[in-house]
mmCIF file of C-alpha atoms and ligand atoms in Angstrom:
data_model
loop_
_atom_site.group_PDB
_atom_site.id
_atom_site.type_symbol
_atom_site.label_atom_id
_atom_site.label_comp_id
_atom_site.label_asym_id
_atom_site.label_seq_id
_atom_site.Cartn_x
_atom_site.Cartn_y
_atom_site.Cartn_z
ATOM 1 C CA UNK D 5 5.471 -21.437 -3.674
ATOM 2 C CA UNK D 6 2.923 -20.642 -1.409
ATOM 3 C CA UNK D 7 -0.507 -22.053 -1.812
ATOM 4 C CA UNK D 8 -4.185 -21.430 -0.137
ATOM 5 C CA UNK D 9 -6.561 -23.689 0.616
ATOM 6 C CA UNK D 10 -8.469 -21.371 -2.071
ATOM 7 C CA UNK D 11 -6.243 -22.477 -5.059
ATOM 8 C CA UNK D 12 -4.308 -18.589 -4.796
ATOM 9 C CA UNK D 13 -0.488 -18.294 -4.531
ATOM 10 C CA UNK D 14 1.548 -15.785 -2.979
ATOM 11 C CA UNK D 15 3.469 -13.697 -5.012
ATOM 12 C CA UNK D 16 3.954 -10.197 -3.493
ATOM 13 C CA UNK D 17 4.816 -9.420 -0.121
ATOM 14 C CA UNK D 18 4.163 -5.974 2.104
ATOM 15 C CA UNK D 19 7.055 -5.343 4.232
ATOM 16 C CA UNK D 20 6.280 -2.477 6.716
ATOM 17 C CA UNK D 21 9.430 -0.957 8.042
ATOM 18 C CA UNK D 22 7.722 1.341 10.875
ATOM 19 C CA UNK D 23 4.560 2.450 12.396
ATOM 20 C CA UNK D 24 5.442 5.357 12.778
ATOM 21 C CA UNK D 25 4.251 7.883 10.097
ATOM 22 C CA UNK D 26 4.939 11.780 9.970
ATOM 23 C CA UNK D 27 1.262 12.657 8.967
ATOM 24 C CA UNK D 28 -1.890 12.207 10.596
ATOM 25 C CA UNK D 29 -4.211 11.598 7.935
ATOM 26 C CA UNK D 30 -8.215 11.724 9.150
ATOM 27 C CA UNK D 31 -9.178 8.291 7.394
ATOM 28 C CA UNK D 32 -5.830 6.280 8.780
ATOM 29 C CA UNK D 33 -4.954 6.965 12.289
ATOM 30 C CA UNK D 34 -5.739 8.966 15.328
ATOM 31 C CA UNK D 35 -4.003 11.953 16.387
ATOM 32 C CA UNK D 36 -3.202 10.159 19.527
ATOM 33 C CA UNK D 37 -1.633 6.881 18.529
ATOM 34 C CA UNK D 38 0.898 5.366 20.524
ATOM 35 C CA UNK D 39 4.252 3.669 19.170
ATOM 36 C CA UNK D 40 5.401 0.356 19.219
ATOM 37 C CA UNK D 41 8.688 0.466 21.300
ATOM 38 C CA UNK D 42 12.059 0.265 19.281
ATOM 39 C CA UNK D 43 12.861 -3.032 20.281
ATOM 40 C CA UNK D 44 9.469 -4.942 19.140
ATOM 41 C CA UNK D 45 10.335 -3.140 15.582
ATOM 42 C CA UNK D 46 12.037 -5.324 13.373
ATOM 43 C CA UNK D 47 15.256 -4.766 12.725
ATOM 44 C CA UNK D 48 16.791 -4.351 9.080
ATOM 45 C CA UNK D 49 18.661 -7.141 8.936
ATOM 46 C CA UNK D 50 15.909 -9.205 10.070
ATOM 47 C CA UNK D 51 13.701 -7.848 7.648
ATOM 48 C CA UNK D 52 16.321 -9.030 4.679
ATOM 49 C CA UNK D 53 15.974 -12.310 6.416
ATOM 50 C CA UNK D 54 12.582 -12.412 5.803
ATOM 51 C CA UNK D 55 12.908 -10.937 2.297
ATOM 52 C CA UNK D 56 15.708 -13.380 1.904
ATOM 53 C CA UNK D 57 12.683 -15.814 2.886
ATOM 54 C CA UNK D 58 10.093 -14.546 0.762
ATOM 55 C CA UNK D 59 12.401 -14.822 -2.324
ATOM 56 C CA UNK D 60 12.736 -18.878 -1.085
ATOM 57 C CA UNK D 61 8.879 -18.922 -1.321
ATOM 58 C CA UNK D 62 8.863 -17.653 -4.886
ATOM 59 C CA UNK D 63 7.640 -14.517 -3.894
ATOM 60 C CA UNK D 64 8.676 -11.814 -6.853
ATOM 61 C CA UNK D 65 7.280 -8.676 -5.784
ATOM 62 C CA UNK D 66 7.645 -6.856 -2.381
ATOM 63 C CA UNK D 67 7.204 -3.676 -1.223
ATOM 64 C CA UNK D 68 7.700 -1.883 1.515
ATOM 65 C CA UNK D 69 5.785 0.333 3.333
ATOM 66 C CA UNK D 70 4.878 1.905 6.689
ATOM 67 C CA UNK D 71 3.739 3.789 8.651
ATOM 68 C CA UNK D 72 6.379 6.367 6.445
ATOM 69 C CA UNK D 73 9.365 4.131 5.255
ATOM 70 C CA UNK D 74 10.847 7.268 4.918
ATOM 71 C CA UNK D 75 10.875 8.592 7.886
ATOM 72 C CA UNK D 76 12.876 5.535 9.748
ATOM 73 C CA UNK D 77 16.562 6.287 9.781
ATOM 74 C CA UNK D 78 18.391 4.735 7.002
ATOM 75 C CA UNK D 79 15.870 3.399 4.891
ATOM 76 C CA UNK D 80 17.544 4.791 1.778
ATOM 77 C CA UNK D 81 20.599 3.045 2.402
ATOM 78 C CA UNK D 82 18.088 -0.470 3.383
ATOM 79 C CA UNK D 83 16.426 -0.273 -0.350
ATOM 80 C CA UNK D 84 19.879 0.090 -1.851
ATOM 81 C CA UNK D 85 20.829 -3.489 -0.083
ATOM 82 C CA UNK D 86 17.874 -4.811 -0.837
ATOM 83 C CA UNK D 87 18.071 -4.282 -3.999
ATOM 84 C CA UNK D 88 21.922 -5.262 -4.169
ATOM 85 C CA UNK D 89 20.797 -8.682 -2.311
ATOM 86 C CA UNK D 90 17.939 -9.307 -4.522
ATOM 87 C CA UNK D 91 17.749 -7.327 -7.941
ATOM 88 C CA UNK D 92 15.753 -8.972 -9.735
ATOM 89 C CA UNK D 93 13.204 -8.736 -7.143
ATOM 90 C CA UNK D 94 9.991 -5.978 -8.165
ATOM 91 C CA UNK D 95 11.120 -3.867 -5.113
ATOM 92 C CA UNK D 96 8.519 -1.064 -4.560
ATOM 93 C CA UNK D 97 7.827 1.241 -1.756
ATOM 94 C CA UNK D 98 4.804 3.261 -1.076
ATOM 95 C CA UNK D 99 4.668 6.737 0.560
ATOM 96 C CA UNK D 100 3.255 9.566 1.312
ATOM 97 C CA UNK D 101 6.133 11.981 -0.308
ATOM 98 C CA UNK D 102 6.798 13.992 2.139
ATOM 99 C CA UNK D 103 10.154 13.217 3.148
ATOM 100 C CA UNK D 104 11.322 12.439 -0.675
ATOM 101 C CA UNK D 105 13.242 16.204 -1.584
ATOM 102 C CA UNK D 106 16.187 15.702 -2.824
ATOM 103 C CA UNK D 107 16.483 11.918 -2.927
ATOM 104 C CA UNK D 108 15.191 10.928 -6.157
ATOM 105 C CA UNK D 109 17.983 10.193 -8.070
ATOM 106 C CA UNK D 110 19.843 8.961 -4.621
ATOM 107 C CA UNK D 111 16.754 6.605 -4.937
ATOM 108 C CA UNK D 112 16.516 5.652 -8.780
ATOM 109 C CA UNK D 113 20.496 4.659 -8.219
ATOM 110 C CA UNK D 114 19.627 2.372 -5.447
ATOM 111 C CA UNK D 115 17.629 0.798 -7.300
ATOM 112 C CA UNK D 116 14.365 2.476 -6.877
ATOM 113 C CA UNK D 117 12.354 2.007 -10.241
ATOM 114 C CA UNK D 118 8.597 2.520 -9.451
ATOM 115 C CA UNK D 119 6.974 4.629 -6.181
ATOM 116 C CA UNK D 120 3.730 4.783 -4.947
ATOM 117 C CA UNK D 121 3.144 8.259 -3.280
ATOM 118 C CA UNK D 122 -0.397 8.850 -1.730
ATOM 119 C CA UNK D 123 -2.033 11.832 -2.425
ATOM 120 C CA UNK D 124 -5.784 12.479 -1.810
ATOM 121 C CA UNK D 125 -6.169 16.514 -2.988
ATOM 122 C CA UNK D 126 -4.831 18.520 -4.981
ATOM 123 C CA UNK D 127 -5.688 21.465 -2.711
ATOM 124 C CA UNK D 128 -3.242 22.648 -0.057
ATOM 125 C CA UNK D 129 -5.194 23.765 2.501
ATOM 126 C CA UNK D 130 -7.098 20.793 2.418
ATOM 127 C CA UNK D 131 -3.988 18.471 2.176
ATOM 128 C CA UNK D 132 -3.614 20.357 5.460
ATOM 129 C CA UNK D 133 -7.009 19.314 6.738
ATOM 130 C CA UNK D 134 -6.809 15.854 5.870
ATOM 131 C CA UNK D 135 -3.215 15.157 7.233
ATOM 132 C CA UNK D 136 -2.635 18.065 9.767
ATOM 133 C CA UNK D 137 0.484 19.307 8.082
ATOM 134 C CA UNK D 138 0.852 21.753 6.054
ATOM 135 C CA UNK D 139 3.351 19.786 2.773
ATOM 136 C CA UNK D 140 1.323 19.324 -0.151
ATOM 137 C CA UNK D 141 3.602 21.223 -2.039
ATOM 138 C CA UNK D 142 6.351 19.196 -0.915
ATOM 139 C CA UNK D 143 4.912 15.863 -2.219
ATOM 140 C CA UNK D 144 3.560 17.727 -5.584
ATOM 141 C CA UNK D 145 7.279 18.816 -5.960
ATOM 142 C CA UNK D 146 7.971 15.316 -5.049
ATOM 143 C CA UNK D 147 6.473 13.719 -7.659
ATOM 144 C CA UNK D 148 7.821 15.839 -10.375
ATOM 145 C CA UNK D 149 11.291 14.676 -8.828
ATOM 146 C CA UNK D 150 10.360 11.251 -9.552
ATOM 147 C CA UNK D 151 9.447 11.616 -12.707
ATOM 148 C CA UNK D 152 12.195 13.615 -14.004
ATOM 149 C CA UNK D 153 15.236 11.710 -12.129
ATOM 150 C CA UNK D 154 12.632 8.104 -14.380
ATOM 151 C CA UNK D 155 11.359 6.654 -11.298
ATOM 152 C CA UNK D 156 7.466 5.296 -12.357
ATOM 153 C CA UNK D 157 5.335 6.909 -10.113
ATOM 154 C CA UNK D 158 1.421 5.946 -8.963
ATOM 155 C CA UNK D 159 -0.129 8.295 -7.090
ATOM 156 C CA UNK D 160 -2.874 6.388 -4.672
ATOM 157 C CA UNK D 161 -5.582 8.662 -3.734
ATOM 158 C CA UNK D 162 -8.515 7.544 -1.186
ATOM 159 C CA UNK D 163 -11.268 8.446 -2.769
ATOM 160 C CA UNK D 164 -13.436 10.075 -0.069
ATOM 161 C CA UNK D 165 -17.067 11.437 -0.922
ATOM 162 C CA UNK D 166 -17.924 15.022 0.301
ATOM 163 C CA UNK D 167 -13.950 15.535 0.568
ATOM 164 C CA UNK D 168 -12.182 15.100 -2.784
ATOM 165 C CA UNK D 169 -15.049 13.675 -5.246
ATOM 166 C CA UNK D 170 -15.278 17.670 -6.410
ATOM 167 C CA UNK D 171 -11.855 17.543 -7.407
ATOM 168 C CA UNK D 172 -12.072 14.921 -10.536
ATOM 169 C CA UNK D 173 -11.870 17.327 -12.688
ATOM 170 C CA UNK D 174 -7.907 18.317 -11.796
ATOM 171 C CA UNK D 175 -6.946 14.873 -10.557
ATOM 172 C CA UNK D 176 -7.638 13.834 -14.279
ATOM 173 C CA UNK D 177 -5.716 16.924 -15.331
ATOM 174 C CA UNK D 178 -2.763 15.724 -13.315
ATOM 175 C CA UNK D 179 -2.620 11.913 -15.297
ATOM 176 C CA UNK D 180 -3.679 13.532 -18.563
ATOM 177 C CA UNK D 181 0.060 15.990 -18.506
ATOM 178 C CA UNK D 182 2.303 13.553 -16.450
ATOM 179 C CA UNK D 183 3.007 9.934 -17.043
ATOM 180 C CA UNK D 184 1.653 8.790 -14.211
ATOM 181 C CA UNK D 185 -0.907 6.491 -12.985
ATOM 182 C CA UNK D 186 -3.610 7.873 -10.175
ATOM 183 C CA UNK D 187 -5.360 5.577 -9.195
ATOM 184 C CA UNK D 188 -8.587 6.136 -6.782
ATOM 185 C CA UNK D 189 -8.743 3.538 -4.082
ATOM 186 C CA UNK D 190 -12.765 3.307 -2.014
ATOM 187 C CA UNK D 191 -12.564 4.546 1.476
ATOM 188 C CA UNK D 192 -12.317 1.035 3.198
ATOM 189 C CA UNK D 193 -13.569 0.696 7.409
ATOM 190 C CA UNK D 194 -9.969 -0.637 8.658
ATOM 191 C CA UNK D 195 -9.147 1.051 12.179
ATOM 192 C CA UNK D 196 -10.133 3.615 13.590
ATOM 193 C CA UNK D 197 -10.984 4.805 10.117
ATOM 194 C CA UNK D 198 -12.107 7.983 11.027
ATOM 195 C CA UNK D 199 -15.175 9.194 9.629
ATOM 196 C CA UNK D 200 -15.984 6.174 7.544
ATOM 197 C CA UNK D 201 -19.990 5.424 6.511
ATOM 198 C CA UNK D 202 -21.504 3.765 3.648
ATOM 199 C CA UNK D 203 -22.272 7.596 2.320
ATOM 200 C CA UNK D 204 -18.760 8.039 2.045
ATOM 201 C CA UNK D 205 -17.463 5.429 0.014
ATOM 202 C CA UNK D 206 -17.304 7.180 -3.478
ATOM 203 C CA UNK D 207 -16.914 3.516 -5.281
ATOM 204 C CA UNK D 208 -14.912 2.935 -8.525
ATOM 205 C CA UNK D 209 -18.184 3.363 -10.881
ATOM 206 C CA UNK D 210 -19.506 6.060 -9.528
ATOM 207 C CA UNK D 211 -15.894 7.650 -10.464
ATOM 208 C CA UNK D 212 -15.583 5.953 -13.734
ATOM 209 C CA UNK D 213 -19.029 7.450 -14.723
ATOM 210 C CA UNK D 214 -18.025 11.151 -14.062
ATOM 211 C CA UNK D 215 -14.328 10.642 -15.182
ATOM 212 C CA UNK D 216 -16.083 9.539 -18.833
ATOM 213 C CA UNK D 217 -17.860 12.798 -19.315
ATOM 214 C CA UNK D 218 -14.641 14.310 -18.331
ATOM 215 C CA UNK D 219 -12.065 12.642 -20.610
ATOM 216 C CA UNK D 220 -11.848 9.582 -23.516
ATOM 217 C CA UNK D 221 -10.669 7.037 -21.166
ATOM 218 C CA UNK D 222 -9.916 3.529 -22.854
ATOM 219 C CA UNK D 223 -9.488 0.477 -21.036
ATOM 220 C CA UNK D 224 -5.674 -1.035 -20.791
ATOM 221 C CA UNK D 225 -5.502 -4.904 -20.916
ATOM 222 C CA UNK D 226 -2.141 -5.490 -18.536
ATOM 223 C CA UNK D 227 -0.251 -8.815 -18.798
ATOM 224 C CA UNK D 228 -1.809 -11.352 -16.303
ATOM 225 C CA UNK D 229 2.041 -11.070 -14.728
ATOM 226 C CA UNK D 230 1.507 -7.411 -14.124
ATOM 227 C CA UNK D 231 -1.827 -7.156 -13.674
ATOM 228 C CA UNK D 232 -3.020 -5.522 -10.138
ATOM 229 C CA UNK D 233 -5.783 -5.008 -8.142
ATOM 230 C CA UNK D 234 -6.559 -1.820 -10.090
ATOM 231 C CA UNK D 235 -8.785 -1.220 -13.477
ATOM 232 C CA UNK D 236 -6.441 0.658 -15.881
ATOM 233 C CA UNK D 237 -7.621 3.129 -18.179
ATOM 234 C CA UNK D 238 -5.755 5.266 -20.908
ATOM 235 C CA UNK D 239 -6.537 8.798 -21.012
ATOM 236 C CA UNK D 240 -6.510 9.180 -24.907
ATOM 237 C CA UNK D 241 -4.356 11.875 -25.634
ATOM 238 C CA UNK D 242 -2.636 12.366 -22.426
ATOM 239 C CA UNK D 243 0.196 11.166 -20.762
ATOM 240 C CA UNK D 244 -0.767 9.375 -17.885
ATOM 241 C CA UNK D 245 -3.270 6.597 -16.823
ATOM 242 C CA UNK D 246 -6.271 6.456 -14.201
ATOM 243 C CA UNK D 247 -7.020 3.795 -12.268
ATOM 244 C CA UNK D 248 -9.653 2.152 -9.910
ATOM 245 C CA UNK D 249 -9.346 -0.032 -7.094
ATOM 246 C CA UNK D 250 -12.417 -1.490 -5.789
ATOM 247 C CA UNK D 251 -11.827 -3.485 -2.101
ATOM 248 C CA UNK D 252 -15.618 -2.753 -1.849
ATOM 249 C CA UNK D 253 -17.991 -2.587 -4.408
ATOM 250 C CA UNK D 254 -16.149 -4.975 -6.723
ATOM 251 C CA UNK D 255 -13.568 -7.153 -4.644
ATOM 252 C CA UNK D 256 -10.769 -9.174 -6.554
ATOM 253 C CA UNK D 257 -10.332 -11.734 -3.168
ATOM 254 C CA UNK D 258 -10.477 -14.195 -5.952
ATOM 255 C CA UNK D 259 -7.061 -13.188 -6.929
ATOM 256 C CA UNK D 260 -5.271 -12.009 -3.836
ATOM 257 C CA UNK D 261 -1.571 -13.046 -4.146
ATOM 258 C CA UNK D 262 -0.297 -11.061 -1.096
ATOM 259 C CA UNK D 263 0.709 -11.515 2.439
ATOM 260 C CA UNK D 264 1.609 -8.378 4.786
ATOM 261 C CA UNK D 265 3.999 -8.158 7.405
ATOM 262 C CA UNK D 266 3.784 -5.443 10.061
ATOM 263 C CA UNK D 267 6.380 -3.498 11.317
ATOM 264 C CA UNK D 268 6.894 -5.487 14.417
ATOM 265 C CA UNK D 269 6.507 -8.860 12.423
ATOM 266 C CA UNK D 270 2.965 -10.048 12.470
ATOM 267 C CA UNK D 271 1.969 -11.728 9.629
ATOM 268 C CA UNK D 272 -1.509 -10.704 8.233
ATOM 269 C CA UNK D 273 -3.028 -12.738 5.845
ATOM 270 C CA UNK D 274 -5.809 -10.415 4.911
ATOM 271 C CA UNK D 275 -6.345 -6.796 5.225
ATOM 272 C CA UNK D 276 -10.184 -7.605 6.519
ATOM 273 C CA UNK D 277 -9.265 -10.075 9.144
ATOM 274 C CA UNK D 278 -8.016 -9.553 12.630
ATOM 275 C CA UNK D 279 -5.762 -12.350 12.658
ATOM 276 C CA UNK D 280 -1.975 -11.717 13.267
ATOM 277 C CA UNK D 281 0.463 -14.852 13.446
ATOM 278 C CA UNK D 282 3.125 -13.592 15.503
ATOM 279 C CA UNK D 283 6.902 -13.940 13.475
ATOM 280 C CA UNK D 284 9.182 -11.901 15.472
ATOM 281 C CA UNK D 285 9.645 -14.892 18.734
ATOM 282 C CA UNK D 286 10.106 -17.298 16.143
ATOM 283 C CA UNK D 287 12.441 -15.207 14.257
ATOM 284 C CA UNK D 288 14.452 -14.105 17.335
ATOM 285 C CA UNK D 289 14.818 -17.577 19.047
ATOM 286 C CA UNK D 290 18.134 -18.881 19.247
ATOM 287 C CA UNK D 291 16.789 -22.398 18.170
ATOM 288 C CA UNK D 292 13.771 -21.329 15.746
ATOM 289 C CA UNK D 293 14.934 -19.105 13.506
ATOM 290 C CA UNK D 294 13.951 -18.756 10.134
ATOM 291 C CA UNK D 295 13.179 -22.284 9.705
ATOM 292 C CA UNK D 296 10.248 -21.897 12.126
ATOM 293 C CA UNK D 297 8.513 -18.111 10.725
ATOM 294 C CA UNK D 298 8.555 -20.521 6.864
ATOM 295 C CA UNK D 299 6.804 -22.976 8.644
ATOM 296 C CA UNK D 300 3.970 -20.599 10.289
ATOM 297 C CA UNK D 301 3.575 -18.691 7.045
ATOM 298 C CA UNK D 302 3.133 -21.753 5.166
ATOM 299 C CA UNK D 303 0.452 -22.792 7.888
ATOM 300 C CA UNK D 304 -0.939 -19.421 7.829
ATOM 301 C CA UNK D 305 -0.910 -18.897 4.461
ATOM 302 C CA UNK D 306 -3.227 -21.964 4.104
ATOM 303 C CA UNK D 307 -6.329 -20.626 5.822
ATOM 304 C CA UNK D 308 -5.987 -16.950 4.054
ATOM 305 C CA UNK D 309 -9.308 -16.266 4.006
ATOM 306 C CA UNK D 310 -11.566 -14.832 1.089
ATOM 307 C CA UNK D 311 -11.930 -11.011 2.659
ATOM 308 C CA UNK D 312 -15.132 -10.012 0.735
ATOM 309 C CA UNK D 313 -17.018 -12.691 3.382
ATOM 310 C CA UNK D 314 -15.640 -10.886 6.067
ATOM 311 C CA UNK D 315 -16.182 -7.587 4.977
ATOM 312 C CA UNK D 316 -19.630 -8.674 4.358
ATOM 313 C CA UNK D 317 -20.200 -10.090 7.957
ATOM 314 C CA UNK D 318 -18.902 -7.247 10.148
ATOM 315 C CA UNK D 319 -19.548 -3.732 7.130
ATOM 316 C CA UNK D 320 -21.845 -1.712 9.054
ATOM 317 C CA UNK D 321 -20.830 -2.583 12.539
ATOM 318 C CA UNK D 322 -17.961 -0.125 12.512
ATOM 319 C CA UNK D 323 -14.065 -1.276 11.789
ATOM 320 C CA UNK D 324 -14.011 -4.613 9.854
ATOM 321 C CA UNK D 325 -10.296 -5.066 10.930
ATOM 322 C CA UNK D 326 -9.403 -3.527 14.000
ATOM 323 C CA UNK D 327 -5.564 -2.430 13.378
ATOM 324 C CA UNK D 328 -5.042 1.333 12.097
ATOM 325 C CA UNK D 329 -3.749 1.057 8.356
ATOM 326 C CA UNK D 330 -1.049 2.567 9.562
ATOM 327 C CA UNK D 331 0.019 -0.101 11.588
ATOM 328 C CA UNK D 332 -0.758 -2.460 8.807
ATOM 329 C CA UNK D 333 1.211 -0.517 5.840
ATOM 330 C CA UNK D 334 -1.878 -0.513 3.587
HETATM 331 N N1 SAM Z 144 2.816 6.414 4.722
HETATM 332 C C1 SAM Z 144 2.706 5.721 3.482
HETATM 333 C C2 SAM Z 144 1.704 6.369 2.571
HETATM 334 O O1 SAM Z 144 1.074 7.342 2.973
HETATM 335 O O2 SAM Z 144 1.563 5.912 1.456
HETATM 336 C C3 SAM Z 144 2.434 4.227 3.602
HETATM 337 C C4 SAM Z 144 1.418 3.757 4.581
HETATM 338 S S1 SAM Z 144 -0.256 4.207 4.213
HETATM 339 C C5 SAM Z 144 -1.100 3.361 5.517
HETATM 340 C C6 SAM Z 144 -0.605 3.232 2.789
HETATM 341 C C7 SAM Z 144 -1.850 3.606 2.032
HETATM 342 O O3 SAM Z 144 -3.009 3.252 2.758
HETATM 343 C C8 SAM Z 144 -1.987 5.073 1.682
HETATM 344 O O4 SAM Z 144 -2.138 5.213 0.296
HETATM 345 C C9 SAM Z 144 -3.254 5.476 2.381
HETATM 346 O O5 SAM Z 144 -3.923 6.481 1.708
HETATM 347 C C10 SAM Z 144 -4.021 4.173 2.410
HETATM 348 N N2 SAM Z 144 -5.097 4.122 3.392
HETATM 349 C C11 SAM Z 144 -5.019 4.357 4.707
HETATM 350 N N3 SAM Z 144 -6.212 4.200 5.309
HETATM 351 C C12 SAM Z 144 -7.087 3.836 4.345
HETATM 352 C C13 SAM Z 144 -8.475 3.508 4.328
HETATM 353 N N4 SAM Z 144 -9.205 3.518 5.451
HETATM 354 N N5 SAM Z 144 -9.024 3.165 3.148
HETATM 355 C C14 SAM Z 144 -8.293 3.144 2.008
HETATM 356 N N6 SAM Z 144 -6.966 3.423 1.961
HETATM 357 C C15 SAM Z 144 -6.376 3.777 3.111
#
């Protein structure tokens, strides 16, 4: 198992599979981004190498993400070995739903149990707004796919003041009929993070206060195995669940049991820092290998540092961490 020089293991793993993503959305990356080149993109079998890897480490949770996973060719037929290889691996995958129709029960068969699909509005022309297409129907069909092929669904929305804080009211609606989690995650300055000020964080408590005049929300106690980085709440007498996640006001660096691995296999050991370790020219050396990318993420993994101290040295002065998200995979 991987250890810290803070005492923290590693337990979960972010694969992204591409930087590439088919929206544009205003708080993630510019309209103008450029692509890595195919070849610097790792390939799938080298990503089950460093699943393979990860599973070595005692890493029990991965998921991949992107850019959109879904939009690099045969990514369906990549979870389905992944989960062959590995099943008793937490395999997850995070999205934006967009690309989903149709695939849901393709997906629940390969696998697939639980899906993260981001989704900031409930309103379609400002879905359009924020990621300069025009699908928000798509991903709300999307999700009702999911849930009725019994795939878990979480719905991540970035919870953005002057641009979806007037929509609490119908976000609740949606966890209070569908069992689903939404969770609310604060606006965090990583990129070019468009837009992004202190006035327009909305922060967890701020959206805990107005949810409670809205609905009888009652705290959920998770299992320390499957507790996350979000605050769970019950929505008494509904379906669903609500939940907060806090990178800002209310960090949880003290528990951070993740490592993320970009799509062209840079190691990031915090979402805050700068600091890549490069994988890929160990990984593709004839006489490294595998061997050599443990070694550097064991090294790595060591000086992870505690994020909140960074965020707190550079918040203010723009970007904290310089990479687009969705470059990173979130
Ligand atoms: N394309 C996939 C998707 O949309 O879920 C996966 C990649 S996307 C970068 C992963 C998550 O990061 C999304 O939920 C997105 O909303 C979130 N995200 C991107 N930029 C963010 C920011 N500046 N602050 C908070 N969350 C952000």
């Amino acid at each position: 198992m991987i250890t810290d020089n803070f005492q923290r293991s590693v337990s979960y793993m972010r694969f992204s599979v591409t930087d590439r993503c088919n929206l544009a959305c205003v708080y993630c990356a510019r309209k103008d981004i450029s692509y890595l080149p195919h070849e610097d993109i790792l390939r799938y079998e080298e990503l089950m190498k460093l699943i393979g890897l990860a599973r070595e480490l005692k890493v029990s949770k991965v998921r991949l993400t992107g850019g959109e996973p879904f939009a690099r060719k045969g990514f369906v037929d990549f979870v389905r070995e992944v989960h062959a290889a590995y099943g008793d691996l937490d395999l997850r995958i995070t999205t934006n739903g967009t690309l989903l129709a149709g695939k849901a029960k393709a997906l629940f068969q390969a696998g697939v149990k639980r899906l993260n699909i981001s989704l900031d509005t409930l309103d379609a022309a400002k879905f359009e707004r924020i990621t300069g297409r025009d699908l928000f129907w798509t991903v709300r069909k999307a999700v009702d796919e999911c849930l009725d092929a019994g795939i878990g669904v979480k719905i991540n929305t970035v919870a953005l003041k002057g641009v979806n804080d007037d929509e609490l009211p119908g976000l609740l609606e949606l966890a209070r009929k569908n069992p689903l989690d939404l969770r609310f995650i604060e606006f965090m300055p990583i990129g070019h993070s468009g837009g992004w000020s202190p006035e327009r964080i909305w922060t967890a408590d701020q959206i805990l206060d107005a949810a409670r005049n809205l609905a009888d929300l009652e705290p959920v106690q998770e299992p320390t195995e499957a507790r996350g980085p979000a605050r769970m709440f019950r929505i008494r007498g509904g379906a669903g669940r609500i939940g907060l996640i806090s990178p800002l006001s209310n960090h949880f660096c003290a528990t951070c049991n993740r490592l993320r691995i970009t799509a062209s296999g840079g190691l990031r050991t915090c979402l805050f820092s700068d600091r890549e370790y490069r994988l890929r020219p160990a990984l593709r050396h004839p006489k490294l290998g595998i061997e050599k990318v443990r070694r550097i993420i064991e090294l790595a993994s060591k000086n992870k540092p505690m994020g909140f101290m960074l965020l707190r040295e550079k918040i203010g002065s723009g970007a904290v961490c310089h990479t687009n998200m969705s470059s990173i995979g979130g």
